[in-house]
Short mmCIF file of C-alpha atoms in Angstrom, two decimals:
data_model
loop_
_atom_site.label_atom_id
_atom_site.label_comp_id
_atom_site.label_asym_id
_atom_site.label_seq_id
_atom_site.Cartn_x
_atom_site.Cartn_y
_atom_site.Cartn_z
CA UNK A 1 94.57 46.67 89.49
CA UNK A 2 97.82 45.37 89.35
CA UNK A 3 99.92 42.52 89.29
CA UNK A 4 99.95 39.41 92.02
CA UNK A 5 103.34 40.90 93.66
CA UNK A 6 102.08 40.30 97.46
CA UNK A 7 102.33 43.79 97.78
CA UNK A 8 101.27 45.36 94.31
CA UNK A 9 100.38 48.60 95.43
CA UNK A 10 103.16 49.41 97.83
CA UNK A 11 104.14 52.92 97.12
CA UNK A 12 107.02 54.57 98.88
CA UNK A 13 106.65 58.24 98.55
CA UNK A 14 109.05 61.00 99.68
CA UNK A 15 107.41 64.37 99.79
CA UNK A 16 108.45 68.07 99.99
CA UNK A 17 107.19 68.67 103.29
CA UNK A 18 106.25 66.59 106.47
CA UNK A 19 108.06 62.91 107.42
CA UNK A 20 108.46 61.88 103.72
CA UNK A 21 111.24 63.86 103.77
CA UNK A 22 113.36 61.94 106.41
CA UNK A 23 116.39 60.14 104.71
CA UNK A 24 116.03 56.95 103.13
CA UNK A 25 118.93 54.99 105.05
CA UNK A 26 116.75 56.22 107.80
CA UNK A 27 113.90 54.92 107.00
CA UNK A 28 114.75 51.48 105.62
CA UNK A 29 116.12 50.69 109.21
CA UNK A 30 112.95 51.10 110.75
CA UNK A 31 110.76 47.34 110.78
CA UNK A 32 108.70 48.20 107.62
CA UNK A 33 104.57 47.80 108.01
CA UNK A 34 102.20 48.56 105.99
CA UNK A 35 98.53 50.24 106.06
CA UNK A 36 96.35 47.95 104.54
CA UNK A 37 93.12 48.99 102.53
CA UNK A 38 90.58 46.58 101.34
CA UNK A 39 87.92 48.12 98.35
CA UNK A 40 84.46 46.17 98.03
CA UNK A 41 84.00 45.20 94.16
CA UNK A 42 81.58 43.09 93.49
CA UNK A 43 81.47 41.89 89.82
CA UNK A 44 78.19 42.74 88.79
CA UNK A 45 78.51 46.42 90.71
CA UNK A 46 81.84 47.59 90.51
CA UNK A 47 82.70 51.30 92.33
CA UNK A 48 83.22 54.44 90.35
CA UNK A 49 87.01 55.19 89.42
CA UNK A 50 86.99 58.81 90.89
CA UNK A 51 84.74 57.91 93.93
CA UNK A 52 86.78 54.78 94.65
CA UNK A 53 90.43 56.87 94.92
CA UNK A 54 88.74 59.64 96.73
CA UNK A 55 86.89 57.49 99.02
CA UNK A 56 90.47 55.85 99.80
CA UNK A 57 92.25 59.08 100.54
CA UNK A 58 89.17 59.36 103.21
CA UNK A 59 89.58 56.28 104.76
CA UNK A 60 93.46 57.23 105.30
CA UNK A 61 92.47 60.30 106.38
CA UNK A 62 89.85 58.59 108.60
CA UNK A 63 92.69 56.13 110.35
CA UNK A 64 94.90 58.93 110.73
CA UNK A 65 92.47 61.14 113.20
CA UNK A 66 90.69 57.91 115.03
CA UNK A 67 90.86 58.23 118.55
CA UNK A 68 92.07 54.76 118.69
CA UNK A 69 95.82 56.26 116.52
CA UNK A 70 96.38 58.76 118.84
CA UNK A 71 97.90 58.79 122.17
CA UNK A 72 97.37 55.67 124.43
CA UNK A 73 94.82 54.29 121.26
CA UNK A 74 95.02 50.68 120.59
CA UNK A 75 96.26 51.21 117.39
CA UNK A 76 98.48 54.07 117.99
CA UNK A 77 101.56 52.25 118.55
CA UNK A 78 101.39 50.55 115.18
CA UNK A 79 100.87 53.87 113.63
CA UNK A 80 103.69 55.12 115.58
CA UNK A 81 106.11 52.23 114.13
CA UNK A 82 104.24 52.81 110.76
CA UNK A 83 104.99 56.44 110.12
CA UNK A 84 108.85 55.77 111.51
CA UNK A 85 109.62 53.69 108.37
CA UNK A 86 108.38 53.69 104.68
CA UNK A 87 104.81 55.28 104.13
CA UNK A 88 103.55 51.97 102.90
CA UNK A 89 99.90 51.22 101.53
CA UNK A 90 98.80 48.47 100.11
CA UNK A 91 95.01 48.17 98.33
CA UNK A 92 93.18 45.14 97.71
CA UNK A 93 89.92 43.95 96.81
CA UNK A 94 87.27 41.72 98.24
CA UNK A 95 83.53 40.76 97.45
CA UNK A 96 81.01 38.62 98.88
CA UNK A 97 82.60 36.49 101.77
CA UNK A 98 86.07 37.69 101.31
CA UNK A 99 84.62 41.21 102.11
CA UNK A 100 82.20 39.97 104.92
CA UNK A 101 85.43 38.40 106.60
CA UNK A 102 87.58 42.29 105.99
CA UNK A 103 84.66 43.55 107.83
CA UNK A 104 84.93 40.94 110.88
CA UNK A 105 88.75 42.15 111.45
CA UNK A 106 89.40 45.78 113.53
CA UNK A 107 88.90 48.51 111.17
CA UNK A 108 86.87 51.15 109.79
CA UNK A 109 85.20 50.91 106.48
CA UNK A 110 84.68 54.66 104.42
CA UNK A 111 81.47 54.83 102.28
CA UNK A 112 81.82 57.05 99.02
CA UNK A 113 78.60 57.58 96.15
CA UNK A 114 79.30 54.02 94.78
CA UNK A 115 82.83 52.55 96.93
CA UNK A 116 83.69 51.13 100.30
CA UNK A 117 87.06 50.93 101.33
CA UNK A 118 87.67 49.17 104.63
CA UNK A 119 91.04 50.45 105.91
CA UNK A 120 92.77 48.42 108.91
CA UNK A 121 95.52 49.58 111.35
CA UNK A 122 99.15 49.29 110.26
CA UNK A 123 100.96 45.30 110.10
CA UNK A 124 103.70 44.58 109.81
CA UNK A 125 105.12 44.07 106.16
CA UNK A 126 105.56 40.13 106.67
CA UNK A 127 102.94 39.81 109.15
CA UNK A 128 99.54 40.36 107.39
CA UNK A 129 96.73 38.62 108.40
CA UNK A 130 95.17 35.55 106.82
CA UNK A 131 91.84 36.87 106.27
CA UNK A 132 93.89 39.93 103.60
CA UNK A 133 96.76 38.42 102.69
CA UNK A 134 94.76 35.87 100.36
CA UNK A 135 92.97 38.75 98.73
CA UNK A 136 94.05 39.80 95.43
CA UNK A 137 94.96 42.60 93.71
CA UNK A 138 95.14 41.70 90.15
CA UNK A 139 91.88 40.68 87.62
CA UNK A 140 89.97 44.10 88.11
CA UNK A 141 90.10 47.28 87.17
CA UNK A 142 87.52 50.51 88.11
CA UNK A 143 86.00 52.75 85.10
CA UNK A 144 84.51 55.86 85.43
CA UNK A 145 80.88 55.56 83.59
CA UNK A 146 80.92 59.31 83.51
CA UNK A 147 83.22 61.78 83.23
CA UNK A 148 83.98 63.18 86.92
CA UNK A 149 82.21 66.73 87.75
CA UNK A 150 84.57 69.39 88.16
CA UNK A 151 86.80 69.52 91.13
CA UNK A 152 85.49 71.32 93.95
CA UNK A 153 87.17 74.98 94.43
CA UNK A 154 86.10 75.25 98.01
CA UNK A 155 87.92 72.06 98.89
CA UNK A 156 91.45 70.24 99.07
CA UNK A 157 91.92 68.38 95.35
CA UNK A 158 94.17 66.08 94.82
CA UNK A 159 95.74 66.25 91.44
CA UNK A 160 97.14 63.33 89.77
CA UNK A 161 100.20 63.48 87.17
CA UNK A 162 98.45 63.12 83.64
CA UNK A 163 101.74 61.33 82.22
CA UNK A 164 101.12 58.12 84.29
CA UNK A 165 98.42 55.60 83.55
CA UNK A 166 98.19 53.73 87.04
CA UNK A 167 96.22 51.00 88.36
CA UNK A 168 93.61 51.41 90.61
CA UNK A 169 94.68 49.71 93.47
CA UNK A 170 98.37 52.23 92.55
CA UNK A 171 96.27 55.26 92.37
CA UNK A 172 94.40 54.81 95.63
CA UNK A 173 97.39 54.16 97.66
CA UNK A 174 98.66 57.39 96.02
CA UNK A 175 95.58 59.51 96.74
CA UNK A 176 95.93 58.59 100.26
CA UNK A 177 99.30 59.48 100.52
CA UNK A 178 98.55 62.91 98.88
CA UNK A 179 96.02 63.09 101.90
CA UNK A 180 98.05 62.16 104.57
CA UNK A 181 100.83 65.16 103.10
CA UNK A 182 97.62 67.48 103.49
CA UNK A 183 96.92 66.42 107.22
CA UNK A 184 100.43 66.78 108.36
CA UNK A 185 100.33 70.36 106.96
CA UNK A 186 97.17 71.71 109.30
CA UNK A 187 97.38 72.96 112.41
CA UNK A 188 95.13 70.75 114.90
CA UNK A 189 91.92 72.86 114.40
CA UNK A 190 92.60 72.70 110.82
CA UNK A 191 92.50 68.74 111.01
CA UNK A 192 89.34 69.25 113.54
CA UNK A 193 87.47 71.21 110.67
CA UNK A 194 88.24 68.78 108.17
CA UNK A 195 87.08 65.71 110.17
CA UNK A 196 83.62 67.45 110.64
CA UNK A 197 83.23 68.92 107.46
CA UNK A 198 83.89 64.72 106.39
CA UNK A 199 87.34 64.91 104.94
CA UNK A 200 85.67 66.64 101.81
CA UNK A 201 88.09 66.58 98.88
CA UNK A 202 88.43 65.44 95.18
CA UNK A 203 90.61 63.95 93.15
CA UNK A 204 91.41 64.85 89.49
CA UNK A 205 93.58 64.05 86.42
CA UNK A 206 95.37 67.39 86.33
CA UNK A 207 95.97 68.92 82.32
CA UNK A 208 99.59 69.23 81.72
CA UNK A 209 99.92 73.11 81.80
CA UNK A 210 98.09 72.89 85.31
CA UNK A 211 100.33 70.09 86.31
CA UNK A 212 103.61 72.15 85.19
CA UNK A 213 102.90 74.25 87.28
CA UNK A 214 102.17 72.44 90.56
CA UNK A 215 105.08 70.20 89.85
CA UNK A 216 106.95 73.44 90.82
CA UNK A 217 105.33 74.99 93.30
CA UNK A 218 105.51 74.69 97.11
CA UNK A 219 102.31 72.76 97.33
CA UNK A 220 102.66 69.36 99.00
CA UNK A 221 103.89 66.64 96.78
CA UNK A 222 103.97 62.94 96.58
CA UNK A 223 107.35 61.13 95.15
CA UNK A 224 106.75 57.64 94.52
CA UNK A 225 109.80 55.22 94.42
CA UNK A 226 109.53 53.68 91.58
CA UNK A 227 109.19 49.85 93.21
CA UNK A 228 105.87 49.19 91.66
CA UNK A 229 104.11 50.05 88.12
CA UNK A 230 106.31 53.08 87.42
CA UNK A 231 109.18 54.95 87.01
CA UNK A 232 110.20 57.07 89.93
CA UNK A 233 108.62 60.22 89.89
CA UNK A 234 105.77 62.89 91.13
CA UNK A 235 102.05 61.53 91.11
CA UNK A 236 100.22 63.07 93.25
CA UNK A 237 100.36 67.25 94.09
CA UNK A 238 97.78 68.59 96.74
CA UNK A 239 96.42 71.89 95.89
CA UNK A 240 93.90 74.23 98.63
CA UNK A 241 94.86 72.16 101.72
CA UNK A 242 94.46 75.84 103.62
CA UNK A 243 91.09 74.97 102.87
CA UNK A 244 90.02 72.74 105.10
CA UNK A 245 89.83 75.16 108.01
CA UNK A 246 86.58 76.74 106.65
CA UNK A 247 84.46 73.46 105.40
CA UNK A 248 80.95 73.02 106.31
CA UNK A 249 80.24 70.83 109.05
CA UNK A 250 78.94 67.20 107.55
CA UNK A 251 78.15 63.75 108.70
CA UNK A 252 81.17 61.06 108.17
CA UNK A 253 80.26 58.35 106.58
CA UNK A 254 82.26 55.50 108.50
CA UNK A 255 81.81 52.91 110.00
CA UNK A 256 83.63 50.04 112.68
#
């Protein structure tokens, strides 16, 4: 997915809207942590491409509106200190008993069609735990066997630069940040309808006339750095956010 850097798929974003845009010197003052997501690959059933970075932008999504991030949560003052610095997210992979020990540590794991992401409250940047800091990044890459269905129309889609050719683990720590730009835009029964409609959404490869012209609207965008894998630059723009508001109710699937 990407190389062994400890933190591969760090990806410092600045956006047009929401925190992102607070100034760097700002920011970099802040302790730095980290949201950590884990994907289960196994090498004889690896996870859909498409379903893996769309299942990620879920599990973000799911962290963000957990009861235990909010207010007087357990995990809420590490999201706190989280969102105060650098957006960081990191993705890594696990199978057999490096994924049955993700699942032992507090978190919730987000089941796609094919993926499960296990997403873990914020640490701090030089403070992960054993149990994920020995899991690696690098040696496997996700495929999709089919080409992905059309984007939903009556749901958020997250549309991904078609200049870039990112890793994985790169591209799922982008599609969550394009989610979390979504979530700060809604009003609280916005987010409400989302998280009981399941945080539907889908992310797509965008053509390049179609990404001309989001790269100039006012739609939420995601600005990554440039630290890891590429240039600084847009990846990510979030198109029919408004959306969410009038989703069907669905289960969630999630899990502790």
């Amino acid at each position: 997915m990407s190389s062994d850097d400890p933190t591969p798929a760090d990806t410092d974003a600045d956006a047009d809207a929401g925190p992102f845009r607070e100034e760097h010197t700002v920011r970099d003052k802040a302790r730095q942590f980290v949201l950590p997501l884990v994907v289960h690959i196994e090498k004889d059933a690896p996870p859909a491409r498409t379903d893996a970075l769309e299942t990620s932008a879920r599990a973000v999504l799911t962290m963000l509106s957990d009861e235990r991030s909010l207010g007087d949560g357990i995990w809420a003052q590490a999201m706190r200190d989280w969102q105060d610095a650098r957006i960081r997210k990191v993705v890594r992979r696990a199978r057999g008993a490096e994924w049955r020990r993700a699942e032992a540590l507090p978190g919730i794991t987000v089941t796609g069609r094919s993926a499960e992401v296990r997403v873990f409250p914020p640490v701090p940047l030089d403070g992960w735990p054993k149990e994920l800091a020995r899991l690696q990044v690098s040696g496997t890459d996700l495929d999709d066997p089919e080409p992905p269905a059309p984007a939903d129309p009556t749901a958020p889609v997250l549309w991904l630069n078609p200049e870039l050719d990112m890793s994985a683990g790169k591209t799922m720590a982008q599609t969550g940040h394009g989610a979390q730009l979504a979530w700060w835009e809604l009003s609280e029964e916005e987010r409400i309808a989302w998280r009981e409609a399941g945080f539907a959404l889908s992310v797509r490869t965008a053509d390049p006339a179609h990404w001309s012209e989001l790269s100039v609207s006012d739609v939420p965008l995601v600005r990554d750095a440039g630290f890891t894998e590429i240039a600084p630059g847009l990846t990510v723009a979030v198109e029919g956010h408004g959306r969410a508001g009038a989703l069907p109710k669905r289960s969630v699937a999630a899990a502790d």
